[in-house]
C-alpha cells in the first residue's frame, strides 16, 4: 500500500513549553491507525500539527509525497485531511443539515454526499432541521463524523470519538466507522478506550510524554506491552 | 397634536430611521461575525459621501452614478483594511480592535480636513432632494427619503438572506461560533472576515451618498453617525438584521417626536430612548431568534 502521510522527528511547542519530542509516524492508504496514550501524552497536540492548527516545520510532515508541515488548516482540508474534533465542536447557530453541508465547504469531489451521510446515520435525517446542539451526545457525534465525511477526505482523523458517550452509543458509532473504513477510507483514531482502539485498527502508536513509547501491529501487541508503554512505570 | 401631525411625525421618523438602519447594518454584520466594533464606521460614511462630492465636482456625474464607483471602492477598501490591519487586532481582548479603528477614525477625519477643508459640502441631486409626493392633502413625503427607505429594506432583506441561506452566510455563522472548528471544515477565517467587512463598508458607499444628498456633510460628522448606527444596533438587538432595521426606525421615530416637541430636543430624545432600552431590555428589543 502507498504511504499517505508521514511525520519525521516532529516536535511541537506551546510557547516555551515543548509538547512533542520527535514523533516518527506513518500511515498507508486504506489503513486505520490508532493513537493511544494517557491525558497529556501529546495525542491532541500531534493532531493539531497534522491538521495545521499548530505551527511546525515544513519538512516534518509529508502528505502524499509533499512537505506540508505548517500549512494552514483550511488548506489541508482542501488537500483531503478532515478531522472529527474532540468534543465534536458543532456550530451552534447552524442546523444539523447546515452543519453537514458546511463540511463540504471546500467542494472536494468524492463519494460522500448529504444522502450518503443520512444513509449512514438515519437518525440525523428526521432531525435535520433542529439546531445541532438540540441532539443527544451520540447524535452530535454522528453529525461531527458526517461533517468531516462531507469534505470527502482521503484521511479521516477522529479525536476521542467515545468521549462522554454511553457504551451502547459508542458501539453504534464504531460500527458506522467500520463501515466507512471497510470501503477504503484511511483513518487515524485517537482513543482513551484502548480496547476500542485495538479492535478497530491495524497498527497502533502509544504516546507517552510527547514521545512514541510503543508502536506495532494492533493484534500482535499485548495488553502488558501497552500498559507498560501507557504508564511508563 | 392632531392626527395628521402625528402621522406626519411617525412617517418622517420612519424615513429618517431608514437611513440610520442603512448606517447600522454593516456595524451589525461586523459585530455579529467578528465581535468587532468598528469605531471608524461613521467616518467611513462621511468618507464615502466626500468621494461622491469629489466625483460629482470633478467629473460632473450625478449622485446615483457616483455610487457605481463609490460602492465597489468601499467594498475593496473594507476587504483590504480587514485583511491587512484589522485581522491582526482580533483576539479575545476587544481593546486592540477598538484602539485601531479609533485610530482609523482620526486618520480619516484629518485626511478629509486636509483635502476638503472644514467647509460643509452636499451633493445636488438635480432637484430630487426637494421633490415630494402628497399622500393626502397636507401630508407629503420626500421622494429621496422614500428611495432611502426602499434601499434600506432591500439591504436588510439581502443581508438576512445572505446570512441565513447562502454558503457565505453559513461560513459567517460558523466562523462566528467557533473559528478553529470553521478552519477544520476548510473555511479561511481571514478571508471570511475580510468579506464581512467588505460588505459592511460597501453598504456605506450607498449610505454615505444618501447622507450627502439628504443633508450637508463635513469632515468631523462621522462620530455622530457612528452613535446613531450603534444605537440602532443596540435597540434592535444583536444578531438579526431585521432587528437592526427596526432599531433604526425606532431611533428615527424617537428623534422625529423629539423634534416635533422642540426643535432642539430631537437628538436628545433619541438618546433617551436608547438609554431606556438599555435599562429595560439590555439584549435589545428583537434579539436573535432561531434561524
XYZ file of C-alpha atoms in Angstrom:
524
model
C 0.000 0.000 0.000
C 1.152 3.517 -0.741
C 2.179 5.706 2.131
C -0.246 8.601 2.598
C 1.219 10.560 5.478
C 4.476 10.517 7.405
C 5.964 12.646 10.162
C 9.713 12.779 10.729
C 11.079 13.888 14.095
C 8.031 16.083 14.596
C 8.404 18.388 17.579
C 5.822 20.917 18.714
C 5.723 23.736 21.198
C 3.133 25.828 23.034
C 5.239 28.932 23.506
C 8.243 27.776 25.517
C 6.617 24.509 26.518
C 7.628 21.539 24.358
C 4.747 19.106 23.928
C 6.116 16.721 21.282
C 9.668 15.346 21.116
C 10.475 13.952 17.677
C 7.456 11.885 16.658
C 8.031 9.441 13.780
C 4.726 8.251 12.399
C 3.336 6.960 9.133
C 0.063 5.702 7.736
C -0.635 3.865 4.490
C -3.678 4.230 2.303
C -6.806 2.369 3.424
C -5.212 1.689 6.805
C -6.633 2.556 10.217
C -4.000 3.547 12.752
C -4.804 4.110 16.414
C -3.020 6.524 18.714
C -3.466 5.826 22.401
C -1.956 7.325 25.487
C -2.786 8.940 28.788
C -4.009 12.519 29.192
C -1.226 14.924 28.317
C 0.712 12.341 26.311
C 0.617 14.658 23.271
C -2.069 12.943 21.186
C -4.164 16.065 20.643
C -1.063 18.174 20.031
C 0.015 15.696 17.370
C -3.367 16.009 15.663
C -3.152 19.801 15.842
C 0.105 19.603 13.877
C -1.375 17.209 11.310
C -4.407 19.432 10.740
C -2.475 22.693 10.655
C -3.805 24.204 13.874
C -0.345 24.296 15.433
C 2.745 25.511 13.558
C 5.518 23.024 12.850
C 8.488 22.784 10.421
C 7.530 22.250 6.803
C 9.651 19.118 6.342
C 8.294 17.446 9.489
C 5.079 16.316 7.773
C 4.894 14.664 4.364
C 1.447 14.282 2.792
C 1.155 12.278 -0.408
C 4.875 12.838 -1.041
C 4.879 16.601 -0.409
C 6.085 18.538 2.637
C 3.038 20.245 4.156
C 4.063 20.979 7.760
C 2.735 24.331 8.960
C 0.218 24.751 6.142
C -2.959 26.465 7.397
C -5.822 24.196 8.436
C -8.272 25.317 5.749
C -5.790 24.465 3.014
C -5.102 20.995 4.435
C -8.848 20.285 4.409
C -8.847 21.128 0.715
C -5.951 18.648 0.354
C -8.106 15.942 1.905
C -7.313 15.895 5.625
C -10.511 16.136 7.688
C -10.893 15.835 11.426
C -13.685 14.991 13.823
C -12.504 17.240 16.630
C -12.526 16.266 20.275
C -15.755 17.400 21.921
C -17.417 17.496 18.468
C -17.287 21.305 18.144
C -20.551 21.566 16.190
C -21.685 25.013 15.070
C -24.389 26.091 17.493
C -26.127 28.572 15.228
C -26.369 26.097 12.346
C -28.988 23.383 11.942
C -27.995 19.729 11.743
C -28.186 19.812 7.961
C -26.242 23.065 7.739
C -23.541 21.542 9.934
C -23.264 18.705 7.436
C -23.413 20.917 4.366
C -20.701 23.211 5.686
C -18.443 20.147 5.842
C -18.423 20.306 2.045
C -17.234 23.919 2.075
C -14.091 23.104 0.089
C -16.200 21.453 -2.661
C -13.899 18.425 -2.921
C -15.334 15.729 -5.123
C -15.879 12.230 -3.841
C -18.408 9.630 -2.802
C -19.848 11.408 0.248
C -22.991 13.472 -0.164
C -25.767 14.533 2.176
C -27.690 11.438 1.063
C -24.788 9.112 1.853
C -24.386 10.606 5.323
C -28.118 10.278 6.042
C -27.949 6.662 4.843
C -25.083 6.069 7.250
C -26.827 7.848 10.155
C -30.603 7.611 9.573
C -31.314 9.273 12.924
C -29.988 12.552 11.536
C -32.358 12.746 8.592
C -35.500 13.269 10.666
C -33.664 15.751 12.880
C -32.015 17.731 10.085
C -33.945 20.947 10.785
C -33.070 21.003 14.504
C -30.251 23.018 15.979
C -27.197 20.777 16.198
C -26.983 21.399 19.926
C -30.507 20.019 20.457
C -29.331 16.462 19.710
C -28.116 13.805 22.136
C -24.373 13.331 22.575
C -24.266 10.308 20.301
C -26.244 12.028 17.566
C -23.993 15.077 17.847
C -21.014 12.775 17.338
C -22.732 11.415 14.214
C -23.104 14.975 12.920
C -19.433 15.636 13.623
C -18.397 12.487 11.730
C -20.804 13.298 8.910
C -19.450 16.844 8.697
C -15.902 15.517 8.301
C -17.026 12.966 5.693
C -18.741 15.705 3.679
C -15.253 17.088 2.972
C -14.613 13.844 1.056
C -11.268 13.414 2.779
C -8.504 10.984 1.909
C -7.637 10.850 5.593
C -10.239 10.921 8.358
C -8.886 11.818 11.777
C -11.119 11.007 14.754
C -10.239 12.546 18.098
C -11.802 10.775 21.099
C -14.982 9.530 19.456
C -16.067 7.691 22.615
C -15.603 10.610 24.997
C -18.634 11.097 27.239
C -20.841 8.605 25.407
C -22.728 5.554 26.711
C -21.238 2.126 25.767
C -24.168 1.262 23.509
C -23.794 4.529 21.652
C -20.035 4.028 21.329
C -20.655 0.613 19.750
C -23.055 2.200 17.263
C -20.572 4.930 16.340
C -17.753 2.445 15.841
C -19.975 0.225 13.740
C -20.565 3.159 11.395
C -16.859 3.933 11.363
C -16.041 0.318 10.495
C -18.414 0.595 7.554
C -16.592 3.721 6.348
C -13.086 2.295 6.725
C -14.063 -1.020 5.127
C -14.828 0.967 1.990
C -11.225 2.116 1.836
C -11.116 5.262 3.960
C -7.743 5.885 5.582
C -8.202 6.847 9.190
C -6.376 7.846 12.361
C -8.176 7.053 15.603
C -7.190 8.757 18.800
C -8.722 6.959 21.738
C -8.646 6.732 25.511
C -10.513 3.438 25.193
C -7.630 1.038 24.466
C -9.858 -1.941 23.683
C -11.847 0.001 21.097
C -8.647 1.405 19.617
C -7.092 -2.057 19.225
C -10.231 -3.630 17.855
C -10.661 -1.074 15.091
C -7.108 -0.523 13.882
C -4.390 -2.413 12.064
C -1.484 -0.591 13.714
C -1.187 1.457 16.827
C 1.068 4.033 18.425
C 1.218 4.583 22.151
C 2.308 8.097 23.126
C 3.863 8.927 26.441
C 5.004 12.396 27.487
C 5.351 13.598 23.908
C 7.232 10.554 22.589
C 6.268 7.332 20.858
C 6.589 4.720 23.595
C 5.314 1.792 21.569
C 4.288 1.042 18.022
C 3.292 -2.115 16.244
C 0.504 -4.241 14.877
C -2.721 -3.814 16.866
C -3.471 -7.519 17.020
C 0.052 -8.619 17.970
C 0.748 -6.015 20.627
C -0.112 -7.418 24.048
C -2.025 -5.656 26.802
C 1.092 -5.941 29.006
C 3.214 -4.095 26.454
C 0.516 -1.445 26.151
C 0.125 -0.852 29.873
C 3.884 -0.590 30.216
C 4.038 1.962 27.419
C 0.907 3.715 28.653
C 2.032 4.356 32.201
C 5.783 4.106 31.675
C 6.493 2.501 35.008
C -51.155 67.155 18.330
C -53.696 66.458 15.619
C -53.935 63.104 13.855
C -52.347 64.349 10.647
C -49.456 65.826 12.565
C -48.945 62.574 14.468
C -48.968 60.546 11.266
C -46.536 63.010 9.715
C -44.169 62.701 12.681
C -44.196 58.911 12.544
C -43.662 58.866 8.771
C -40.799 61.356 8.946
C -39.314 59.284 11.761
C -39.519 56.088 9.724
C -37.881 57.798 6.762
C -35.112 59.256 8.922
C -34.681 55.953 10.713
C -34.275 54.011 7.495
C -31.096 55.975 6.831
C -29.860 55.085 10.321
C -30.718 51.459 9.566
C -28.598 51.658 6.439
C -25.748 53.028 8.573
C -26.237 50.288 11.158
C -26.470 47.119 9.044
C -22.734 46.925 8.403
C -21.939 47.570 12.044
C -24.296 44.758 12.977
C -22.709 42.404 10.436
C -19.166 43.105 11.618
C -20.104 42.680 15.247
C -22.075 39.541 14.524
C -19.295 37.826 12.595
C -16.153 39.060 14.359
C -17.289 40.662 17.640
C -15.549 43.715 16.257
C -16.897 47.198 16.994
C -15.761 49.419 14.171
C -15.475 52.902 15.688
C -14.461 54.281 12.279
C -17.864 53.313 10.858
C -19.284 56.845 10.964
C -16.186 58.345 9.400
C -16.372 55.809 6.580
C -19.929 57.049 5.882
C -18.616 60.594 5.605
C -15.610 59.434 3.557
C -17.971 57.772 1.088
C -20.024 60.977 0.991
C -16.948 63.050 0.171
C -15.924 60.563 -2.518
C -19.330 61.242 -4.072
C -18.852 65.004 -3.757
C -15.411 64.729 -5.355
C -16.619 62.656 -8.306
C -19.578 64.972 -8.729
C -17.414 68.112 -8.834
C -14.570 66.756 -10.954
C -16.484 64.652 -13.482
C -19.888 66.227 -13.161
C -21.650 62.906 -12.649
C -24.909 62.671 -10.733
C -25.093 61.269 -7.194
C -26.627 57.921 -8.172
C -23.958 57.441 -10.840
C -21.217 58.086 -8.279
C -22.488 55.044 -6.345
C -21.336 52.852 -9.230
C -17.782 53.864 -8.352
C -18.062 54.514 -4.607
C -19.684 51.177 -3.660
C -17.000 48.977 -5.287
C -14.303 51.267 -3.859
C -15.803 50.986 -0.373
C -16.099 47.213 -0.764
C -12.447 46.926 -1.787
C -11.340 49.283 0.996
C -13.205 47.173 3.549
C -11.601 43.964 2.289
C -8.089 45.382 2.283
C -8.344 47.101 5.680
C -9.686 43.932 7.301
C -7.167 41.661 5.626
C -4.112 43.811 6.284
C -4.909 45.588 9.553
C -7.997 44.527 11.480
C -7.429 40.751 11.258
C -4.269 41.309 13.283
C -6.206 43.023 16.061
C -8.756 40.254 16.596
C -8.404 38.353 19.834
C -10.446 37.650 22.914
C -9.454 41.105 24.076
C -11.702 43.724 22.389
C -9.341 46.610 23.177
C -6.817 46.335 20.286
C -9.520 46.483 17.604
C -11.233 49.404 19.359
C -7.979 51.342 19.545
C -7.068 50.618 15.923
C -10.488 51.531 14.481
C -10.453 54.661 16.648
C -7.101 55.485 15.076
C -8.516 54.912 11.593
C -11.355 57.261 12.513
C -8.895 60.046 13.380
C -6.881 59.416 10.220
C -9.999 59.678 8.025
C -11.199 62.882 9.707
C -7.840 64.591 9.303
C -7.417 63.357 5.763
C -10.803 64.834 4.837
C -9.975 68.107 6.610
C -6.703 68.293 4.687
C -8.299 67.535 1.308
C -11.673 69.264 1.558
C -11.199 71.849 4.377
C -13.736 72.164 7.186
C -16.475 73.531 4.904
C -19.711 71.636 4.740
C -20.495 70.043 1.376
C -23.525 68.500 -0.178
C -24.490 66.545 -3.265
C -27.058 68.117 -5.537
C -29.473 65.541 -6.922
C -30.961 67.731 -9.600
C -33.970 68.774 -7.533
C -34.767 65.227 -6.409
C -33.936 66.136 -2.823
C -36.672 68.774 -2.823
C -39.357 66.768 -4.627
C -42.177 65.219 -2.661
C -45.307 63.169 -3.082
C -48.534 64.214 -1.429
C -50.210 61.187 0.184
C -53.276 63.013 1.470
C -53.831 66.774 1.445
C -51.464 68.242 3.990
C -49.302 65.123 4.297
C -46.330 64.707 1.962
C -43.221 62.552 1.863
C -39.964 63.395 0.140
C -39.013 61.292 -2.876
C -35.402 60.880 -1.746
C -36.282 59.625 1.768
C -38.672 57.085 0.218
C -35.850 55.850 -2.024
C -33.640 55.553 1.080
C -36.359 53.540 2.835
C -36.659 51.185 -0.128
C -32.889 50.684 -0.279
C -32.702 50.065 3.479
C -35.486 47.479 3.248
C -33.816 45.755 0.315
C -30.410 45.769 2.040
C -31.842 44.332 5.269
C -33.605 41.596 3.343
C -30.449 40.958 1.345
C -28.266 40.681 4.440
C -30.784 38.420 6.181
C -30.941 36.170 3.120
C -27.168 36.118 2.707
C -26.625 35.303 6.372
C -29.324 32.669 6.633
C -29.438 30.992 3.243
C -26.116 31.100 1.430
C -22.753 29.340 1.554
C -21.028 32.566 2.572
C -23.659 33.170 5.279
C -23.087 29.697 6.708
C -19.368 30.435 6.761
C -20.085 33.747 8.560
C -22.115 31.970 11.257
C -19.720 29.037 11.612
C -16.690 31.303 11.937
C -18.517 33.378 14.499
C -19.465 30.239 16.502
C -16.028 28.600 16.546
C -13.242 29.904 14.332
C -10.948 26.927 14.864
C -13.668 24.380 14.056
C -14.512 26.502 10.998
C -10.929 26.254 9.753
C -11.209 22.461 10.194
C -14.014 22.341 7.626
C -11.891 24.336 5.208
C -13.030 27.887 5.904
C -10.358 30.564 5.606
C -11.331 32.756 8.552
C -9.252 35.722 7.440
C -10.871 35.743 4.017
C -14.366 35.369 5.504
C -13.749 38.236 7.940
C -12.466 40.403 5.094
C -15.621 39.670 3.069
C -17.808 40.619 6.053
C -16.055 43.967 6.382
C -16.130 44.474 2.614
C -19.920 44.033 2.623
C -20.316 46.236 5.694
C -18.286 49.080 4.216
C -19.685 48.510 0.721
C -23.168 49.377 2.004
C -21.711 52.611 3.382
C -20.900 53.505 -0.218
C -24.664 53.894 -0.693
C -25.386 55.267 2.774
C -22.697 57.939 2.546
C -24.004 59.252 -0.784
C -27.554 59.359 0.618
C -26.297 61.280 3.642
C -24.567 63.829 1.385
C -27.736 64.195 -0.725
C -30.110 64.472 2.211
C -28.116 66.993 4.220
C -24.677 68.550 4.335
C -21.557 66.730 5.410
C -18.334 67.959 6.963
C -15.162 66.018 7.818
C -15.946 65.769 11.528
C -19.526 64.487 11.165
C -18.529 60.830 11.423
C -18.707 60.162 15.165
C -22.324 61.376 15.355
C -23.316 58.961 12.585
C -21.472 56.183 14.417
C -23.572 56.889 17.520
C -26.838 56.662 15.530
C -25.720 53.415 13.914
C -24.592 51.999 17.217
C -27.834 52.953 18.959
C -29.852 51.337 16.165
C -27.954 48.065 16.593
C -28.363 48.071 20.376
C -32.066 48.995 20.291
C -32.749 46.306 17.707
C -30.713 43.628 19.411
C -27.621 41.879 18.114
C -27.733 39.110 15.582
C -30.727 39.908 13.409
C -30.684 42.341 10.521
C -34.421 42.971 10.700
C -33.856 43.797 14.367
C -31.224 46.330 13.331
C -33.568 47.759 10.696
C -36.371 48.169 13.255
C -33.875 49.581 15.743
C -33.019 52.270 13.206
C -36.698 53.056 12.670
C -37.345 53.331 16.420
C -34.406 55.699 16.782
C -35.660 57.754 13.845
C -39.224 57.923 15.183
C -37.945 58.897 18.641
C -35.909 61.727 17.157
C -38.834 62.866 14.995
C -41.094 63.016 18.043
C -38.417 64.975 19.894
C -38.030 67.426 17.008
C -41.791 67.853 16.959
C -41.934 68.775 20.623
C -38.983 71.120 20.414
C -36.562 71.523 17.500
C -33.637 71.259 19.928
C -34.762 68.021 21.533
C -34.771 65.553 18.671
C -31.324 64.033 19.105
C -31.720 64.048 22.879
C -34.981 62.093 22.798
C -33.291 59.523 20.559
C -30.516 59.091 23.107
C -33.042 58.830 25.964
C -34.966 56.067 24.196
C -31.660 54.266 23.600
C -30.773 54.500 27.294
C -34.286 53.363 28.267
C -33.937 50.265 26.058
C -30.526 49.524 27.557
C -32.018 49.716 31.054
C -35.214 47.758 30.401
C -34.014 45.244 27.772
C -30.225 45.171 27.543
C -30.389 42.407 24.915
C -32.339 44.726 22.608
C -35.968 44.635 21.502
C -35.606 41.983 18.810
C -32.737 39.744 19.852
C -31.718 36.804 17.747
C -34.332 34.146 17.250
C -33.617 30.738 15.762
C -32.628 30.988 12.115
